[in-house]
Amino acid sequence: MSAVRVADGIFWVGAVDWNVRNFHGYTYTTHRGTTYNAYLILDEKNVLVDTVYKPFGEEMMGRIREVIDPSRIDFIIANHVETDHSGAIGYVARLAPKVQVLCTQRGKEGLQKHYYKDWNFRVVKTGDELKLGNRTLQFLEAPMLHWPDSMFTYVKEEALLLPNDAFGQHLATTERFTDEVDEGILMEEAAKYFANILTPFSDLIIKKIEEVQKLGIPIKTIGPSHGLIWRKNPEKIIGSYLRWSKGEAAERVIIAYDTMWGSTEKMANAILEGIKASGVEGRLYKLSVSDRSDVIAQVLEAKGILVGSSTINRDMLPTVVPFIEDLKGLRPKNKLGATFGSFGWGGQTMRSLEEKLKQAGVEVVQPPLEVKWVPNPEEIQKCFEFGKKFGEAVKG
Ligand code: FEO
């Protein structure tokens, strides 16, 4: 695959990682691989915006060489320290020893603490500009989107926003633009990316989008650091980010549960029937056989979340723990929730499960539903009613 023209004199020179299946320390499964996007801008001064994960450094260099001798690169913009974007800075710095590395103050500190190299750093702040000749780059700090060092780079003359991790998707393809791929898959991956990485920063995202809108800068194209480039209708992903950040969701309930000998599963199925009877859509995920980050993605666009577990060793099943801990870390907005499960003796599980759900910022709208041992027909009916009542709360 060659370098790809994004605009006159601007090229995608990143790398496609078809085989990565786990990201961020096995917290996020990338079923469809990913890309690491780097952008080369040719002008009187030549600029590389971000690089790639180090194992893909040669792949990036090959694409750069198709366009320009890498020793002619004057500036590297490091929008983000994380190694999937800064890992190959050294490949360019070795060939272009005078290259200046532009980043935020925290970016400089982070890069120094990652690579221990005496690169020629230049710290930039929001509003700073870099004149390249015919083009001007503008910088916008974006702390905690999603690291303290993060920033966006804007190519004024092309109305091209290069926001690094924001607006990305983990999606490896031969295509480079969002309008060239299946929209359903694209938005599924964009939503999963937001749900698993950006949810905790929802308030900052709203503020940052409002800040950009107040600046009145037009955005024709968004080139994220993962996945495909939004060259048509970038408003679609901006609108989705605003909706997700505000916690807007469908009248839908996600049931995430696990079961030891099938009793909690019987409860989950009866609850699901009750949800359906309320006129609300329900989706059921058994955590021992479901991918956790896929279930988190489902939670993003659902108003309700029910978590169920059998009891073992006076607490929830170990397969439920990472899911509830992820929820605690991500704190999705505007969710209603409740808990359920079966037990044999001692019923402390519901207390700890409900407590964790509350710590995740979920509004618990009804008491836990517990069943001793195997549910009888009356208890199954109670599960149905529990689901119906919860569905009605989600509708209300
Ligand atoms: Fe894609 Fe935060 O690195």
Coordinates of C-alpha atoms and ligand atoms in Angstrom, one line a residue:
M1 CA 0.0 0.0 0.0
S2 CA 1.4 3.4 -1.0
A3 CA 1.3 6.8 0.6
V4 CA -2.2 8.2 0.1
R5 CA -3.0 11.8 -0.9
V6 CA -5.3 13.5 1.6
A7 CA -5.1 17.0 0.0
D8 CA -2.6 18.8 -2.3
G9 CA 0.8 18.1 -0.7
I10 CA -0.6 16.3 2.2
F11 CA -0.2 12.5 2.4
W12 CA -1.2 9.7 4.8
V13 CA 2.1 7.8 5.5
G14 CA 0.9 5.7 8.4
A15 CA 0.7 1.9 8.9
V16 CA -2.0 -0.7 8.9
D17 CA -1.9 -3.3 11.8
W18 CA -4.1 -6.1 10.5
N19 CA -3.3 -8.5 13.4
V20 CA -3.5 -6.5 16.6
R21 CA -6.3 -8.0 18.7
N22 CA -5.7 -6.3 22.1
F23 CA -5.1 -2.7 23.0
H24 CA -4.3 -0.9 26.3
G25 CA -3.2 -3.9 28.2
Y26 CA -5.9 -6.3 27.1
T27 CA -8.7 -4.0 28.1
Y28 CA -9.9 -3.5 24.6
T29 CA -10.2 -6.1 21.9
T30 CA -9.5 -4.9 18.3
H31 CA -11.3 -7.6 16.3
R32 CA -10.7 -5.7 13.1
G33 CA -7.1 -4.6 13.7
T34 CA -6.2 -0.9 13.6
T35 CA -4.1 1.7 11.8
Y36 CA -1.5 4.1 13.1
N37 CA -1.9 7.3 11.1
A38 CA 0.9 9.7 10.3
Y39 CA 0.5 12.6 8.0
L40 CA 3.2 14.2 5.8
I41 CA 2.8 17.8 4.8
L42 CA 5.0 19.2 2.0
D43 CA 5.7 22.9 1.8
E44 CA 8.7 25.2 2.0
K45 CA 9.1 23.4 5.4
N46 CA 8.1 19.8 5.5
V47 CA 6.2 18.4 8.5
L48 CA 5.4 14.9 9.8
V49 CA 2.3 14.9 12.0
D50 CA 2.6 12.0 14.4
T51 CA 4.3 8.7 13.7
V52 CA 3.4 5.0 14.3
Y53 CA 3.9 2.2 16.8
K54 CA 7.6 1.3 16.7
P55 CA 7.3 -2.2 15.0
F56 CA 5.7 -0.4 12.1
G57 CA 8.5 2.3 11.8
E58 CA 10.0 0.8 8.6
E59 CA 6.5 0.6 7.0
M60 CA 6.0 4.3 7.7
M61 CA 9.5 5.2 6.4
G62 CA 8.8 3.3 3.2
R63 CA 5.7 5.5 2.6
I64 CA 7.6 8.7 3.5
R65 CA 10.3 7.8 1.0
E66 CA 7.8 7.4 -1.8
V67 CA 7.0 11.1 -1.3
I68 CA 10.2 12.8 0.0
D69 CA 13.7 12.0 1.3
P70 CA 13.0 11.7 5.1
S71 CA 16.1 13.8 5.8
R72 CA 14.2 16.8 4.4
I73 CA 11.6 16.7 7.2
D74 CA 11.9 19.9 9.2
F75 CA 9.3 19.3 11.9
I76 CA 7.6 16.4 13.7
I77 CA 4.4 17.3 15.4
A78 CA 3.9 14.9 18.4
N79 CA 0.2 15.4 19.2
H80 CA 0.3 12.6 21.7
V81 CA 3.0 10.8 23.7
E82 CA 1.4 7.3 23.7
T83 CA 3.8 4.9 22.0
D84 CA 1.4 3.9 19.2
H85 CA 1.9 7.4 17.9
S86 CA 5.4 8.5 19.1
G87 CA 7.1 5.1 18.8
A88 CA 8.8 5.8 15.5
I89 CA 9.9 9.4 16.0
G90 CA 13.5 8.0 16.3
Y91 CA 13.4 6.6 12.8
V92 CA 13.0 10.2 11.4
A93 CA 15.2 11.9 14.0
R94 CA 18.1 9.6 13.1
L95 CA 17.9 10.6 9.4
A96 CA 17.0 14.3 10.1
P97 CA 19.1 15.2 13.1
K98 CA 18.0 18.9 13.0
V99 CA 14.4 18.0 13.0
Q100 CA 12.3 19.9 15.6
V101 CA 9.8 18.0 17.7
L102 CA 6.8 20.2 18.4
C103 CA 4.5 19.2 21.3
T104 CA 2.9 20.5 24.5
Q105 CA 5.0 21.0 27.7
R106 CA 3.6 17.8 29.0
G107 CA 4.3 16.2 25.7
K108 CA 7.9 17.1 26.0
E109 CA 8.1 15.7 29.5
G110 CA 6.4 12.5 28.5
L111 CA 8.5 12.0 25.4
Q112 CA 11.7 12.6 27.4
K113 CA 10.5 10.0 30.0
H114 CA 9.7 7.5 27.3
Y115 CA 12.7 7.7 25.0
Y116 CA 15.5 9.4 26.9
K117 CA 16.6 11.2 23.7
D118 CA 18.0 14.7 23.4
W119 CA 15.7 15.6 20.6
N120 CA 15.3 19.3 19.5
F121 CA 12.0 20.0 21.3
R122 CA 9.8 23.1 20.8
V123 CA 6.9 23.5 23.2
V124 CA 3.7 24.9 21.7
K125 CA 0.5 26.2 23.3
T126 CA -3.1 26.7 22.2
G127 CA -3.2 29.4 19.5
D128 CA 0.4 29.1 18.5
E129 CA 1.0 28.8 14.8
L130 CA 3.7 27.4 12.6
K131 CA 4.1 28.9 9.1
L132 CA 5.3 26.4 6.6
G133 CA 5.2 28.5 3.4
N134 CA 1.8 28.3 1.8
R135 CA 0.3 26.6 4.8
T136 CA -0.1 27.4 8.4
L137 CA -0.5 24.9 11.3
Q138 CA -2.4 26.0 14.4
F139 CA -2.2 24.1 17.7
L140 CA -4.9 23.5 20.2
E141 CA -4.0 21.8 23.5
A142 CA -6.5 19.1 24.5
P143 CA -5.4 17.9 27.9
M144 CA -7.0 14.6 29.0
L145 CA -8.3 13.9 25.5
H146 CA -7.1 11.4 26.4
W147 CA -3.7 12.0 28.1
P148 CA -2.4 15.1 29.8
D149 CA -0.1 15.8 26.8
S150 CA -2.7 15.5 24.0
M151 CA -3.1 18.3 21.5
F152 CA -4.8 18.8 18.1
T153 CA -3.1 20.2 15.0
Y154 CA -5.2 22.2 12.5
V155 CA -4.1 22.9 8.9
K156 CA -5.8 26.2 8.3
E157 CA -5.7 26.4 4.5
E158 CA -7.2 22.9 4.1
A159 CA -9.6 23.1 7.1
L160 CA -8.0 19.8 8.1
L161 CA -8.1 18.8 11.8
L162 CA -5.6 16.3 13.0
P163 CA -6.9 15.5 16.5
N164 CA -4.8 12.3 17.1
D165 CA -6.9 9.8 19.1
A166 CA -10.2 11.8 19.0
F167 CA -12.7 10.6 16.3
G168 CA -10.7 7.4 15.6
Q169 CA -11.7 3.8 15.1
H170 CA -9.8 0.6 15.4
L171 CA -10.4 -0.6 11.9
A172 CA -7.7 -2.0 9.5
T173 CA -8.7 -1.6 5.9
T174 CA -7.1 -1.1 2.5
E175 CA -9.3 2.0 2.2
R176 CA -8.2 5.3 3.9
F177 CA -11.5 7.3 3.9
T178 CA -14.7 6.8 5.8
D179 CA -16.8 7.2 2.7
E180 CA -15.2 4.1 1.1
V181 CA -16.2 1.6 3.8
D182 CA -19.4 0.1 5.2
E183 CA -21.0 2.8 7.4
G184 CA -22.4 0.3 9.9
I185 CA -19.0 -1.2 10.6
L186 CA -17.4 2.2 10.7
M187 CA -19.8 3.6 13.3
E188 CA -19.8 0.4 15.3
E189 CA -16.0 0.7 15.7
A190 CA -16.2 4.5 16.3
A191 CA -18.7 3.9 19.1
K192 CA -16.7 1.0 20.6
Y193 CA -13.6 3.3 20.6
F194 CA -15.5 6.1 22.3
A195 CA -17.1 3.8 24.8
N196 CA -13.9 2.1 25.9
I197 CA -11.5 5.0 25.7
L198 CA -13.2 8.3 25.8
T199 CA -16.3 7.9 28.0
P200 CA -14.5 9.2 31.2
F201 CA -13.7 12.4 29.4
S202 CA -17.2 13.1 28.2
D203 CA -17.4 16.6 29.8
L204 CA -14.1 17.6 28.4
I205 CA -15.1 16.5 24.9
I206 CA -18.3 18.6 25.1
K207 CA -16.1 21.6 26.2
K208 CA -13.5 21.0 23.5
I209 CA -16.1 20.8 20.7
E210 CA -17.7 23.9 22.0
E211 CA -14.3 25.6 22.1
V212 CA -13.6 24.7 18.5
Q213 CA -17.1 25.8 17.4
K214 CA -16.6 29.2 19.2
L215 CA -13.3 29.7 17.4
G216 CA -15.4 29.5 14.2
I217 CA -12.8 27.4 12.4
P218 CA -14.2 25.4 9.5
I219 CA -13.6 21.7 9.5
K220 CA -13.6 20.1 6.1
T221 CA -11.7 16.9 7.0
I222 CA -10.8 15.1 10.2
G223 CA -7.7 12.9 10.1
P224 CA -7.6 10.9 13.3
S225 CA -4.6 8.8 14.4
H226 CA -6.5 5.5 14.1
G227 CA -8.7 4.2 11.3
L228 CA -10.3 6.1 8.5
I229 CA -10.2 9.8 7.5
W230 CA -13.5 11.7 7.6
R231 CA -13.3 13.7 4.4
K232 CA -17.0 13.9 3.8
N233 CA -19.5 15.0 6.4
P234 CA -17.2 15.2 9.4
E235 CA -20.2 16.7 11.2
K236 CA -21.5 13.1 11.5
I237 CA -18.8 12.0 13.9
I238 CA -18.7 15.4 15.7
G239 CA -22.5 15.0 16.3
S240 CA -22.1 11.4 17.5
Y241 CA -19.3 12.5 19.9
L242 CA -21.6 15.2 21.3
R243 CA -24.5 12.7 21.7
W244 CA -22.3 10.1 23.3
S245 CA -20.6 12.7 25.6
K246 CA -24.0 13.9 26.8
G247 CA -25.1 10.3 27.6
E248 CA -28.0 10.3 25.0
A249 CA -29.1 6.7 24.6
A250 CA -31.8 4.5 23.2
E251 CA -34.7 3.0 25.2
R252 CA -32.7 -0.2 25.5
V253 CA -31.6 -2.4 28.3
I254 CA -28.3 -4.3 28.5
I255 CA -28.3 -7.4 30.8
A256 CA -24.8 -8.4 31.7
Y257 CA -24.6 -11.4 33.9
D258 CA -22.9 -14.7 34.7
T259 CA -24.2 -17.9 36.3
M260 CA -22.7 -20.8 38.1
W261 CA -25.3 -23.6 37.6
G262 CA -27.9 -21.8 35.6
S263 CA -30.2 -20.2 38.2
T264 CA -29.0 -16.6 37.5
E265 CA -29.3 -17.4 33.8
K266 CA -33.0 -18.5 34.3
M267 CA -33.5 -15.2 36.1
A268 CA -31.8 -13.2 33.3
N269 CA -34.0 -14.8 30.7
A270 CA -37.2 -14.1 32.6
I271 CA -36.1 -10.5 33.2
L272 CA -35.4 -10.2 29.5
E273 CA -39.0 -11.3 28.8
G274 CA -40.3 -8.7 31.2
I275 CA -38.3 -5.9 29.5
K276 CA -39.7 -7.0 26.1
A277 CA -43.2 -6.9 27.6
S278 CA -42.6 -3.3 28.7
G279 CA -42.0 -2.4 25.0
V280 CA -38.3 -1.8 25.5
E281 CA -35.5 -3.6 23.6
G282 CA -33.3 -5.9 25.7
R283 CA -30.0 -7.4 24.9
L284 CA -28.5 -10.3 26.9
Y285 CA -24.7 -10.9 27.5
K286 CA -23.3 -13.7 29.5
L287 CA -20.0 -12.4 30.6
S288 CA -18.0 -15.7 30.6
V289 CA -18.6 -16.0 26.8
S290 CA -18.9 -12.3 25.8
D291 CA -16.1 -9.9 25.0
R292 CA -16.0 -7.4 27.8
S293 CA -15.2 -4.4 25.6
D294 CA -18.0 -5.3 23.2
V295 CA -20.5 -5.3 26.0
I296 CA -19.1 -1.9 27.2
A297 CA -19.7 -0.6 23.6
Q298 CA -23.3 -1.9 23.9
V299 CA -23.8 0.0 27.2
L300 CA -22.9 3.3 25.4
E301 CA -26.1 3.6 23.5
A302 CA -28.5 1.9 26.0
K303 CA -30.3 3.8 28.7
G304 CA -30.5 0.8 31.1
I305 CA -28.0 -1.6 32.5
L306 CA -28.8 -4.7 34.6
V307 CA -26.0 -6.7 36.2
G308 CA -26.5 -10.2 37.5
S309 CA -24.3 -12.7 39.3
S310 CA -24.5 -15.9 41.2
T311 CA -22.7 -15.9 44.6
I312 CA -19.4 -17.5 45.2
N313 CA -17.2 -17.0 48.2
R314 CA -19.7 -14.4 49.5
D315 CA -19.3 -12.2 46.4
M316 CA -19.9 -12.0 42.7
L317 CA -18.5 -14.4 40.2
P318 CA -14.9 -13.6 39.0
T319 CA -16.1 -13.2 35.4
V320 CA -18.4 -10.3 36.5
V321 CA -15.6 -8.4 38.4
P322 CA -13.7 -7.0 35.4
F323 CA -16.9 -5.8 33.7
I324 CA -18.1 -4.0 36.8
E325 CA -14.6 -2.6 37.4
D326 CA -14.5 -1.3 33.8
L327 CA -17.8 0.4 34.3
K328 CA -16.5 2.0 37.5
G329 CA -13.6 3.4 35.6
L330 CA -15.5 4.6 32.6
R331 CA -18.5 6.0 34.5
P332 CA -21.0 6.2 31.6
K333 CA -23.5 9.1 31.9
N334 CA -27.2 9.0 32.5
K335 CA -27.6 5.3 33.0
L336 CA -30.3 3.6 35.0
G337 CA -29.5 0.3 36.6
A338 CA -30.3 -2.6 39.0
T339 CA -28.9 -5.9 40.1
F340 CA -30.1 -9.5 40.4
G341 CA -28.7 -13.0 41.1
S342 CA -29.2 -16.3 42.9
F343 CA -27.4 -17.5 46.0
G344 CA -27.3 -20.5 48.3
W345 CA -26.6 -19.1 51.7
G346 CA -25.6 -15.6 52.6
G347 CA -26.8 -12.9 50.2
Q348 CA -24.0 -10.3 50.3
T349 CA -23.4 -10.3 46.6
M350 CA -26.2 -8.0 45.7
R351 CA -24.9 -5.4 48.2
S352 CA -21.4 -5.3 46.7
L353 CA -22.7 -5.5 43.1
E354 CA -25.1 -2.6 43.7
E355 CA -22.4 -0.6 45.5
K356 CA -20.1 -1.0 42.5
L357 CA -22.9 0.0 40.1
K358 CA -23.4 3.2 42.1
Q359 CA -19.7 3.9 42.1
A360 CA -19.9 3.7 38.3
G361 CA -22.4 6.6 38.4
V362 CA -25.4 4.4 37.5
E363 CA -28.7 5.5 39.1
V364 CA -30.0 2.4 40.8
V365 CA -33.8 2.6 40.3
Q366 CA -35.0 -0.5 42.0
P367 CA -33.9 -2.9 44.8
P368 CA -31.9 -6.0 43.9
L369 CA -33.8 -9.1 43.0
E370 CA -32.4 -12.2 44.8
V371 CA -33.4 -15.8 44.6
K372 CA -32.3 -18.7 46.9
W373 CA -31.0 -21.7 44.9
V374 CA -33.2 -22.5 41.9
P375 CA -36.0 -20.1 41.0
N376 CA -39.5 -21.6 41.2
P377 CA -42.4 -20.5 38.9
E378 CA -43.4 -17.8 41.3
E379 CA -39.9 -16.5 41.5
I380 CA -39.6 -16.6 37.7
Q381 CA -42.8 -14.5 37.6
K382 CA -41.1 -12.0 40.0
C383 CA -38.1 -11.8 37.6
F384 CA -40.5 -11.1 34.7
E385 CA -42.1 -8.3 36.8
F386 CA -38.7 -7.0 37.8
G387 CA -37.8 -6.7 34.1
K388 CA -41.1 -5.1 33.1
K389 CA -40.8 -2.5 35.9
F390 CA -37.2 -1.7 34.9
G391 CA -38.2 -1.4 31.2
E392 CA -41.0 1.0 32.2
A393 CA -38.4 3.1 34.2
V394 CA -36.2 3.2 31.1
K395 CA -39.2 4.3 29.0
G396 CA -40.3 6.9 31.6
Ligands
FEO1 FE1 -3.8 5.8 20.1 FE2 -3.7 7.3 23.1 O1 -3.0 6.3 21.7

